XYZ file of C-alpha atoms in Angstrom:
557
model
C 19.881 -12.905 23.086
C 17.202 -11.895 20.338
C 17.131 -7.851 20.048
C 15.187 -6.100 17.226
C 18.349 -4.307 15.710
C 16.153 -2.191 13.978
C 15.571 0.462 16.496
C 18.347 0.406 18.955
C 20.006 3.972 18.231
C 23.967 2.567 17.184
C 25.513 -0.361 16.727
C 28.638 -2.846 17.871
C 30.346 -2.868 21.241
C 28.675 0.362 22.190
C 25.239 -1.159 21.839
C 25.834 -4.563 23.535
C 27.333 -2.382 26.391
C 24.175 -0.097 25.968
C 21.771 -3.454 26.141
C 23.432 -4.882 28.986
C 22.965 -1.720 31.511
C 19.038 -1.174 30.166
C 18.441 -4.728 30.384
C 19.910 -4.842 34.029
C 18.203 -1.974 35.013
C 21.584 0.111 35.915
C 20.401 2.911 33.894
C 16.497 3.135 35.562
C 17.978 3.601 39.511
C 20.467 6.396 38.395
C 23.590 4.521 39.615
C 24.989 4.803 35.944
C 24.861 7.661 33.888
C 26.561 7.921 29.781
C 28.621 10.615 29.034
C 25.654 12.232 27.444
C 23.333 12.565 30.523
C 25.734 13.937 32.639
C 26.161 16.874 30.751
C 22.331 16.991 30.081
C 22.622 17.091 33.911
C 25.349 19.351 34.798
C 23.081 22.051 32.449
C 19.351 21.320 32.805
C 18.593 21.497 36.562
C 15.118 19.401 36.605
C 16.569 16.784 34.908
C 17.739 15.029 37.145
C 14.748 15.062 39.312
C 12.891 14.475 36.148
C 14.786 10.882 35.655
C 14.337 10.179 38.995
C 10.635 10.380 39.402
C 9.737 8.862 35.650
C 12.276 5.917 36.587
C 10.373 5.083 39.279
C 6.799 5.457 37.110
C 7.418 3.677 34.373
C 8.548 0.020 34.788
C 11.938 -0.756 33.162
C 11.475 -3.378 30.471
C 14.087 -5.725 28.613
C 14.577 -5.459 25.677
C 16.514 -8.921 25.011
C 13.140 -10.252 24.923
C 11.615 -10.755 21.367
C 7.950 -9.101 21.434
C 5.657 -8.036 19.059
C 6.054 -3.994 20.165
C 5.873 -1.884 17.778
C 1.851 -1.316 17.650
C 2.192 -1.667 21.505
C 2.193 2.077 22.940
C 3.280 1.470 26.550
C 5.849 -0.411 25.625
C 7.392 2.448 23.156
C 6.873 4.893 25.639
C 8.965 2.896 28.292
C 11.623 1.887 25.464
C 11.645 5.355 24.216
C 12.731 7.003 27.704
C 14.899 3.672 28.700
C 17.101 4.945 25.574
C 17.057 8.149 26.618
C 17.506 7.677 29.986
C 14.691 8.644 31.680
C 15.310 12.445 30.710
C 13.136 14.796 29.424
C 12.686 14.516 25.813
C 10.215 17.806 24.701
C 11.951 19.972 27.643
C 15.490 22.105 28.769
C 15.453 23.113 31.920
C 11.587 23.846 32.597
C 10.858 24.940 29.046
C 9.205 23.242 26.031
C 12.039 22.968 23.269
C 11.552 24.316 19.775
C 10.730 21.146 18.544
C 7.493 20.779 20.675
C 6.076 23.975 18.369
C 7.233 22.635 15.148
C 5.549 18.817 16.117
C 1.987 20.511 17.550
C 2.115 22.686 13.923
C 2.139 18.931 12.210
C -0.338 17.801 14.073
C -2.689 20.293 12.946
C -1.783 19.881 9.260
C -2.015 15.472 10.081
C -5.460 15.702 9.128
C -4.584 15.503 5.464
C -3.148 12.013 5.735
C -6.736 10.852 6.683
C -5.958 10.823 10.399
C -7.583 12.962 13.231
C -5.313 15.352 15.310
C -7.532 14.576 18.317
C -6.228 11.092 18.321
C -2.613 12.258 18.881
C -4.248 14.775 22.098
C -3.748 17.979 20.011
C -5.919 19.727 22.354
C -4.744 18.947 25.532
C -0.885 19.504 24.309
C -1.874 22.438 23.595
C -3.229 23.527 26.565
C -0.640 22.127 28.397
C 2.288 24.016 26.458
C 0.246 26.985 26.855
C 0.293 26.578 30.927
C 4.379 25.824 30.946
C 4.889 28.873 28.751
C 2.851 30.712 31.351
C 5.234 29.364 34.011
C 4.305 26.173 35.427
C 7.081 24.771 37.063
C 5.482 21.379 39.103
C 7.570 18.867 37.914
C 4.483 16.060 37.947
C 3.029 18.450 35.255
C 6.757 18.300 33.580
C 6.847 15.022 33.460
C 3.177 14.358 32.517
C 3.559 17.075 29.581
C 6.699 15.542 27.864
C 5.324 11.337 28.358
C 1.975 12.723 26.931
C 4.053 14.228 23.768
C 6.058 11.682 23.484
C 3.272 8.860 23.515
C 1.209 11.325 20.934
C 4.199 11.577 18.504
C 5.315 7.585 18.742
C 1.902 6.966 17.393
C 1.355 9.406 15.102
C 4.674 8.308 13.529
C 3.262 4.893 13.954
C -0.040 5.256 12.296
C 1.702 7.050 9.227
C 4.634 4.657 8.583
C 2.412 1.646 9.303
C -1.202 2.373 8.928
C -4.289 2.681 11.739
C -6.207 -0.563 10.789
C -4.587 -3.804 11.027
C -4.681 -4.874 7.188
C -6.281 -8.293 8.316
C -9.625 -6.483 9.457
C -10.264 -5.022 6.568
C -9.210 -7.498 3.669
C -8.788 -10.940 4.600
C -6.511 -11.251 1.221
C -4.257 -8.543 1.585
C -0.854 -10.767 2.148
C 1.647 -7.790 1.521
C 4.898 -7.721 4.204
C 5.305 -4.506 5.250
C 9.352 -4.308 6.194
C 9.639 -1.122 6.849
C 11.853 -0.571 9.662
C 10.441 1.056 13.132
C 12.679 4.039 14.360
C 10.495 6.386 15.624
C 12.112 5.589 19.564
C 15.696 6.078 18.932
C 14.966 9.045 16.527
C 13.215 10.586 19.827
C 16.642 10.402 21.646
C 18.495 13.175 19.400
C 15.249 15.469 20.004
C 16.409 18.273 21.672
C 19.364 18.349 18.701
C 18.058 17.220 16.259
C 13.893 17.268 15.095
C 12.955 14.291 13.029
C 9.172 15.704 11.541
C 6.351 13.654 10.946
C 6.794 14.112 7.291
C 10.045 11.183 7.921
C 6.776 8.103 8.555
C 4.951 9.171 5.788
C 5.223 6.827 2.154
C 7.341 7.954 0.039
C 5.290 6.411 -2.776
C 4.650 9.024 -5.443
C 0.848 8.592 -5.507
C 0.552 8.701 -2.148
C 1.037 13.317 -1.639
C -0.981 13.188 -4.466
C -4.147 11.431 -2.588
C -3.082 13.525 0.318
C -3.385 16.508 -1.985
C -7.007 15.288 -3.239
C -7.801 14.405 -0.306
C -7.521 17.766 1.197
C -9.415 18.979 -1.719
C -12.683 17.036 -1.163
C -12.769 17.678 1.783
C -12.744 21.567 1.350
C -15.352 20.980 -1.231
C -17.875 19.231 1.263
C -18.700 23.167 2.780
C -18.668 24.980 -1.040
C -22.517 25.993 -1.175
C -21.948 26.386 -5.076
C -21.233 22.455 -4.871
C -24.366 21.953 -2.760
C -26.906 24.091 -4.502
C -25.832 22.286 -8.074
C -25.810 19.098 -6.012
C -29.716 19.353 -4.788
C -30.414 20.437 -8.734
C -29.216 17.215 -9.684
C -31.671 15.551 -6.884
C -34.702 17.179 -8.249
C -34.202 15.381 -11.862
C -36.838 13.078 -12.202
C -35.973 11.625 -15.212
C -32.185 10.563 -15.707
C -32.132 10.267 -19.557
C -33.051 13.708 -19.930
C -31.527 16.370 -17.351
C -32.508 19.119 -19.601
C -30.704 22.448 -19.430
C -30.772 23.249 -15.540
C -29.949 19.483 -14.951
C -27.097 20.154 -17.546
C -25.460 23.206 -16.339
C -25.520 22.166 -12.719
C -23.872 18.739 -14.134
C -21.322 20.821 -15.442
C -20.772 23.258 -12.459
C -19.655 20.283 -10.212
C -17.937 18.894 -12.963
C -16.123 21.975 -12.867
C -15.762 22.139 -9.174
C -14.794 19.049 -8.328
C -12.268 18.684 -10.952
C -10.987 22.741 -11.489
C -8.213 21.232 -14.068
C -10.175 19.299 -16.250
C -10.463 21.161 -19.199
C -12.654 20.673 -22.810
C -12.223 22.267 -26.228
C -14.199 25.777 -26.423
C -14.802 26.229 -30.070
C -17.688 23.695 -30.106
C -19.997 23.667 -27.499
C -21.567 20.526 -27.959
C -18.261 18.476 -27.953
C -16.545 20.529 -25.156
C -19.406 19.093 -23.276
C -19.038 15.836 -24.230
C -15.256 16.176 -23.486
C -16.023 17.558 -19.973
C -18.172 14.743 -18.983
C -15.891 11.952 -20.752
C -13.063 13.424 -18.747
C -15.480 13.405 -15.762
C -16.312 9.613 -16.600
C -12.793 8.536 -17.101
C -11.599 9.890 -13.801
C -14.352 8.696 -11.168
C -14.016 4.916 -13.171
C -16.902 5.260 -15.422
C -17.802 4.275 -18.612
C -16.403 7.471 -21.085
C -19.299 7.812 -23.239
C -19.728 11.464 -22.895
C -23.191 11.422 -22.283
C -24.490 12.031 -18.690
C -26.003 8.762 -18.570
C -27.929 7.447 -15.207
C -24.648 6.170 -13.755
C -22.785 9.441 -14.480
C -25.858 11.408 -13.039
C -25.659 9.367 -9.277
C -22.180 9.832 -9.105
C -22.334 13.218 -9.784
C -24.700 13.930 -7.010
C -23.651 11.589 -4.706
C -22.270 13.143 -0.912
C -18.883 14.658 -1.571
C -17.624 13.186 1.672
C -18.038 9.355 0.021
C -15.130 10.080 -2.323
C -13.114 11.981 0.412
C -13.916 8.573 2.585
C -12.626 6.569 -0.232
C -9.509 8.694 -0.983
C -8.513 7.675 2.514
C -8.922 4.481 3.042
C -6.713 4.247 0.268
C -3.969 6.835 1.696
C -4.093 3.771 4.500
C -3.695 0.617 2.281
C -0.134 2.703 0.535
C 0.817 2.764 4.831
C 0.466 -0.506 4.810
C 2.937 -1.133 2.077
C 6.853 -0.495 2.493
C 7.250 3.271 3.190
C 10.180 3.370 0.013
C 10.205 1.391 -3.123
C 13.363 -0.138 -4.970
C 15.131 2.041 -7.832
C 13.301 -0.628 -10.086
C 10.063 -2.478 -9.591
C 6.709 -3.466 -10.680
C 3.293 -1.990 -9.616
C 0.438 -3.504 -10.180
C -3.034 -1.881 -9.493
C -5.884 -4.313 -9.196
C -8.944 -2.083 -9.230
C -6.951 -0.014 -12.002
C -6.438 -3.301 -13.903
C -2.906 -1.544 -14.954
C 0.985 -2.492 -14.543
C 3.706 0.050 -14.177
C 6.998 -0.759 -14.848
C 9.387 1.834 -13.247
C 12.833 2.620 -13.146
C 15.250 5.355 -11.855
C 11.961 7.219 -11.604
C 10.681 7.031 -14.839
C 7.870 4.777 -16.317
C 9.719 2.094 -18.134
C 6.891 0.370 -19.382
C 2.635 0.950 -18.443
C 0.630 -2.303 -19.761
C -2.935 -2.994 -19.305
C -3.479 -6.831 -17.422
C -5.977 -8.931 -16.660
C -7.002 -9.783 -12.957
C -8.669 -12.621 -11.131
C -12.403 -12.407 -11.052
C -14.794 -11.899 -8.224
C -14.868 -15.071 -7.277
C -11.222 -15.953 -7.312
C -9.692 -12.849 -6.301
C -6.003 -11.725 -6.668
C -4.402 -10.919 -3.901
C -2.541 -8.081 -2.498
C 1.029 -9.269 -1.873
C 4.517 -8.226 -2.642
C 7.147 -10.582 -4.067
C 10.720 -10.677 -6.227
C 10.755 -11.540 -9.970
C 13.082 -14.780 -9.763
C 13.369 -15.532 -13.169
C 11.470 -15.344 -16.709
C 10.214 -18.858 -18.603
C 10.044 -19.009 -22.193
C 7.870 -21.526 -23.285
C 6.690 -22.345 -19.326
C 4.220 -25.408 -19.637
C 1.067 -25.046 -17.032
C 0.149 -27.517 -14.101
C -3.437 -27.074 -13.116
C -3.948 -25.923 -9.671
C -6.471 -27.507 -7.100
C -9.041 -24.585 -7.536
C -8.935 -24.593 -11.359
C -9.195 -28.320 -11.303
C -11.946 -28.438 -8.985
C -14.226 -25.473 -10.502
C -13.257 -25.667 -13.884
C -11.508 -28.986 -14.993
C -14.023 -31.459 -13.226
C -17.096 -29.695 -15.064
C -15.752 -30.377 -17.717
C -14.641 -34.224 -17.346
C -18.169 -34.833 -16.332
C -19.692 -33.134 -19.337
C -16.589 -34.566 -21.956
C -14.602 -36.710 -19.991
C -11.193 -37.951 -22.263
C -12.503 -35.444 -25.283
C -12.536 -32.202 -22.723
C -9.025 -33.349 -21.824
C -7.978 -33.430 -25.319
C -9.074 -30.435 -26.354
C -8.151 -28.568 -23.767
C -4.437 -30.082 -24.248
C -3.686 -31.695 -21.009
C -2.040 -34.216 -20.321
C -2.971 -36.920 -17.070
C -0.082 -37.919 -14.838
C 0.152 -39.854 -11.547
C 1.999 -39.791 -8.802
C 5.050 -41.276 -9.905
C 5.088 -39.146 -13.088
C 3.223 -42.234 -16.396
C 1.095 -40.638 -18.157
C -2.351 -42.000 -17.710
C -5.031 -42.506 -20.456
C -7.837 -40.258 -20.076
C -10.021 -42.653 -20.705
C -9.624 -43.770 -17.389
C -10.314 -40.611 -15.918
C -13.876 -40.266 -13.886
C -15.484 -37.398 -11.374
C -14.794 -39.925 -8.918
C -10.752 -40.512 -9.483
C -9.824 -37.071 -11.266
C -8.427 -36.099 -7.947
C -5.987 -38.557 -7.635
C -3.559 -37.323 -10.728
C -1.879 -34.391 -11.791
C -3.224 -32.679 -15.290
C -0.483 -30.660 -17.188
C -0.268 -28.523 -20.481
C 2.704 -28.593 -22.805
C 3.871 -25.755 -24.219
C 2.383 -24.097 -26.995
C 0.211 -21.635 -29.085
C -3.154 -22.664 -26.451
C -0.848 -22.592 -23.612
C -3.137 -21.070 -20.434
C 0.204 -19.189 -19.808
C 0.872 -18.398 -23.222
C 4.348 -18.115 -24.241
C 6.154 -16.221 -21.201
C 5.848 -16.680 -17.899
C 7.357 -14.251 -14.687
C 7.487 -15.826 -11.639
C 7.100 -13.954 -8.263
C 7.810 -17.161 -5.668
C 5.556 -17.032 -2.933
C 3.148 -18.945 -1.090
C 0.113 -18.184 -2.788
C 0.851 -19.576 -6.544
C 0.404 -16.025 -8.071
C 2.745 -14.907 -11.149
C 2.738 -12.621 -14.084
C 1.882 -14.648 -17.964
C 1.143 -14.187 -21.083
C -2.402 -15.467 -22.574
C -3.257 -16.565 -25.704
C -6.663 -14.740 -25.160
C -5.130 -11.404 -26.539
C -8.920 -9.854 -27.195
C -9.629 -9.749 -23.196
C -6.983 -6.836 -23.099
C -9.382 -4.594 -25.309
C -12.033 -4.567 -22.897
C -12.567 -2.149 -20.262
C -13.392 -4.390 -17.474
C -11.058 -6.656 -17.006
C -11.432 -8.911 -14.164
C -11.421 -12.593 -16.074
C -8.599 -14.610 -14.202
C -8.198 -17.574 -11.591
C -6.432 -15.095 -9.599
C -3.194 -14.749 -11.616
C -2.115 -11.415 -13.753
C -2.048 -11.599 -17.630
C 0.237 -9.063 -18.906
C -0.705 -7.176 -22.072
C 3.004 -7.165 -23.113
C 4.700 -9.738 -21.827
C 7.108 -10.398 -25.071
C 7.904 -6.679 -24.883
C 8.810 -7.137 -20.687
C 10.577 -10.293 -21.302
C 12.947 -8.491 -23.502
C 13.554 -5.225 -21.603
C 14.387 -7.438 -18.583
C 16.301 -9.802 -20.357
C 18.141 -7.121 -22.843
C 18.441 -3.823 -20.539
C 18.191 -5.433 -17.140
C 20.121 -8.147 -17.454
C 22.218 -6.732 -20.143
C 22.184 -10.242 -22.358
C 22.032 -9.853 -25.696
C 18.099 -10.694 -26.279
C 16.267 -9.111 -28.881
C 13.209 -10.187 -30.621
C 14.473 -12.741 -33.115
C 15.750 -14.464 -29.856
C 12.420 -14.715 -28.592
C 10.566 -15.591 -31.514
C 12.926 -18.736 -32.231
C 13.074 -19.880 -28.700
C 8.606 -20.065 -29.039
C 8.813 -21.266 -32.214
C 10.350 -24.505 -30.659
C 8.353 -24.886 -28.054
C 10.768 -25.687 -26.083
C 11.205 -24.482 -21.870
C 13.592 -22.627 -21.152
C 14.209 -20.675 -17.703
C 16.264 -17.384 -17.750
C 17.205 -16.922 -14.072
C 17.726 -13.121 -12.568
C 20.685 -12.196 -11.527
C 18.875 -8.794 -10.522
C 15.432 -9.596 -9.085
C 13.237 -7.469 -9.464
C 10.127 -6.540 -6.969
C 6.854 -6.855 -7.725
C 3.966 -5.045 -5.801
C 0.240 -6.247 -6.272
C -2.356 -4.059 -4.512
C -5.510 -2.618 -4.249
C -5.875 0.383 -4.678
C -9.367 2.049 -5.562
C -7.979 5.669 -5.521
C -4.124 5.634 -7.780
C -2.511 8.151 -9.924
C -3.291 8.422 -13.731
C -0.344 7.238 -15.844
C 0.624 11.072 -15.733
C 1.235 10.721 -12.493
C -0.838 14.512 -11.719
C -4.341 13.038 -11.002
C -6.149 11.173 -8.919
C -8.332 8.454 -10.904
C -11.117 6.755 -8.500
C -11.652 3.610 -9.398
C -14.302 0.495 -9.654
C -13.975 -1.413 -6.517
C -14.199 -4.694 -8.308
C -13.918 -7.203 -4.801
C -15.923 -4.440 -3.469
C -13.306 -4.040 -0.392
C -14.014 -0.596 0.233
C -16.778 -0.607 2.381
C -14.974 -2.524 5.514
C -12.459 -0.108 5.914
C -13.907 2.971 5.651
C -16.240 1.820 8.445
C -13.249 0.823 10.173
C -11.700 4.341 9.783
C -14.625 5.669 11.266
């Protein structure tokens, strides 16, 4: 019997007894009732009649099947009042409980996760709690008032703990398993007890109140007339290298506007200008030159509702990762081109990386830190050796191979002379790179297993980490500091005793060696085009580099 343990309200004999009357029905024709619903009965004098008439309405379902449910609404809805019963879930005796006040008060403020309260009927409840206050007392209207809360709040809790879109719509690369286990049904069984709000499905990622936040603050701004009138000022420029002094202060008013905290040094007017706008730059992903250069001048009077829109589509993509994160993991940001190291809630360690380029992408997945090779040697993958190896035999043949160190196998593991190696064979061997100072890996190497070949290295291209776009790789991430990680994992993780020295004469050997984890640690690639600063109290828009964006906000529409 395959059950998905993850929402059936308790556990042991009391839920294989509980499974065995849903699943024969017992519970839907009234012949059996717990404990519980008697004394619901004995007190609440339409709910009886109430579990009568929705019994017969909505077709009992069994749940030993295995299903894909949880995006399916009728299927919640029937599970939800199977659990409970059939009885009234948002009603005691003819009247709305408190809870149905506090959950239509949510559903107003829902908008600030990105969502629209009309989706979730916020109207209609409405209307219809106003008519039972009034004294409506049919039960069809009973039972059509609770179903029609209960089917509003199972998908608002859906959409918030697991996201509108289906990730696969919008980014064919996003590969990241959302785990997060689906409650919102047997949480709907204590109602009348015991509330479980809204706020319960939302991600308890820290950036992710702070986009809500911003969120709600764009969208505010898209009906300030001050933002509008210096908006249209910035329309009429004609020429972008030279704004002049209108151009300039209205530059400067949305500046000012759109971010109220950003503040610049008073004593000098010229460079408190400059300040503003390199603040300006460095938060909406631009080049921080402080000069209001033609770039700088679009964005600033682009539609205020385009970086609402992109705030949340990016509020989504956090719902589609797990709703709460380890006490230790990795983070990194994509678009940001940044890796955050946390731990107990603090920043351990914030590195700059290096990510796959346009045309081989990194994707967004999550996986756990295995182990940590010193030394690691590199086998080419298929992609590299098709785009970047077999150029090069063609153009060098046996020379290319030498200097780019590798080494030709075959299948049974003899070296092969490269001499022997054509555009038409090439495919038929493995190439692989020893260990050293031109390692492609570099010296350390953290790998994430999982399906898609994508890990953590060092690089012995160290100058790439200087530049401010930094989307160079064949998909994988180069860490800035990966000696630095190595040892903190190693050292204060693991708690071996690995210091520097250790390090330095385990490279200088050239010798692999793999330190396995006894504490694996998760790792979380994504893409995010809207992520906190490495304050954590900001909201830094970002350069969508695979230029993702666009798909899902239509999709959101």
């Amino acid at each position: 019997m395959q059950v998905d343990k993850r929402i059936i309200p308790f556990t042991g004999a009391k839920a294989i007894i509980f499974l065995l009357f849903i699943s024969s029905g017992i519970l839907s024709c009234g012949h059996f009732r717990t404990e519980k619903a008697k004394k619901r009965i004995e007190t609440d004098q339409i709910a009886e009649d109430f579990a009568d008439k929705l019994s017969s309405v909505l077709q009992s379902i069994d749940t030993t099947k295995s299903r894909k449910h949880v995006s399916d609404q009728a299927y919640n809805l029937r599970y939800t009042y199977q659990l409970n019963e059939y009885l009234p879930i948002w009603l005691y005796q003819d009247k709305p409980i408190k809870a149905v006040t506090t959950y239509l008060e949510e559903l107003e403020e829902i908008r600030w996760d990105g969502l629209d309260p009309e989706k979730y009927k916020l109207s209609v409840l409405k209307r219809l709690h106003n008519e039972l206050l009034a004294g409506s007392k049919n039960i069809d209207a009973l039972i059509n008032f609770d179903t029609l809360l209960t089917r509003s709040y199972l998908l608002a809790a859906h959409d918030l703990l697991l996201g509108e879109i289906n990730p696969k719509k919008a980014d064919s690369t996003w590969f990241y398993k959302n785990d997060t286990a689906w409650d919102a049904p047997a949480l709907l069984v204590n109602n009348d007890t015991a509330y479980t709000p809204l706020s319960h499905f939302r991600s308890g990622m820290p950036a992710y109140a702070l986009l809500q936040n911003t969120y709600k603050h764009y969208v505010q701004l898209e009906t300030n007339n001050d933002l509008d009138s210096a908006i249209n000022t910035l329309h009429d420029i004609k020429d972008f290298r030279n704004p002049g002094a209108t151009g300039l202060s209205a530059a400067a008013k949305v500046i000012q506007l759109e971010l109220p905290w950003l503040t610049a040094n008073k004593n000098d007017s010229q460079t408190a200008n400059k300040n503003l706008v390199a603040g300006y730059q460095y938060y909406m992903g631009l080049k921080t030159s402080g000069s209001i250069d033609s770039i700088t001048l679009v964005r600033l009077s682009s539609p205020i509702k385009d970086i609402a829109a992109k705030i949340k589509a990016n509020m989504e993509r956090t719902r589609w990762m797990q709703q709460q994160f380890a006490k230790t993991y990795i983070l990194v940001d994509v678009p940001l081109m940044e890796l955050f190291f946390r731990k107990d809630d603090s920043l351990a360690m914030h590195m700059r990386v290096v990510v796959g380029q346009p045309a081989r992408q990194t994707p967004s997945l999550n996986a756990n830190m295995a182990n940590v090779v010193i030394n690691p040697p590199w086998s080419v993958p298929p992609t590299i050796l098709k785009k970047d190896v077999l150029p090069g035999i063609k153009k060098g043949g046996a020379q290319y191979l030498a200097k780019k160190g590798l080494i030709v196998y075959d299948k049974d593991g003899d070296i092969i002379d490269p001499k022997k190696i054509t555009p038409r064979n090439y495919n038929n061997y493995y190439y692989r790179q020893s260990p050293g100072d031109d390692n492609a890996l570099g010296y350390v190497k953290f790998n994430l297993p999982n399906p898609y070949d994508i890990y953590l290295h060092d690089t012995p291209h160290r100058n790439d980490f200087t530049l401010r776009s930094r989307a160079l790789s064949s998909g994988c991430v180069r860490v800035q500091q990966p000696k630095e990680m190595a040892i903190y994992i190693l050292s204060q993780l693991e708690g071996r005793r690995f210091n520097e020295d250790v390090l330095d004469s385990m490279i200088q050997f050239h010798k692999t060696k793999w330190e396995i984890l006894k504490n694996k640690i998760p790792v979380s690639i994504v893409y995010l085009t809207a992520f906190q600063d490495s304050t954590g109290s900001h909201v830094r828009m970002l350069n969508d580099v695979y230029k993702r964006d666009s798909s899902l906000v239509a999709l959101l529409k």
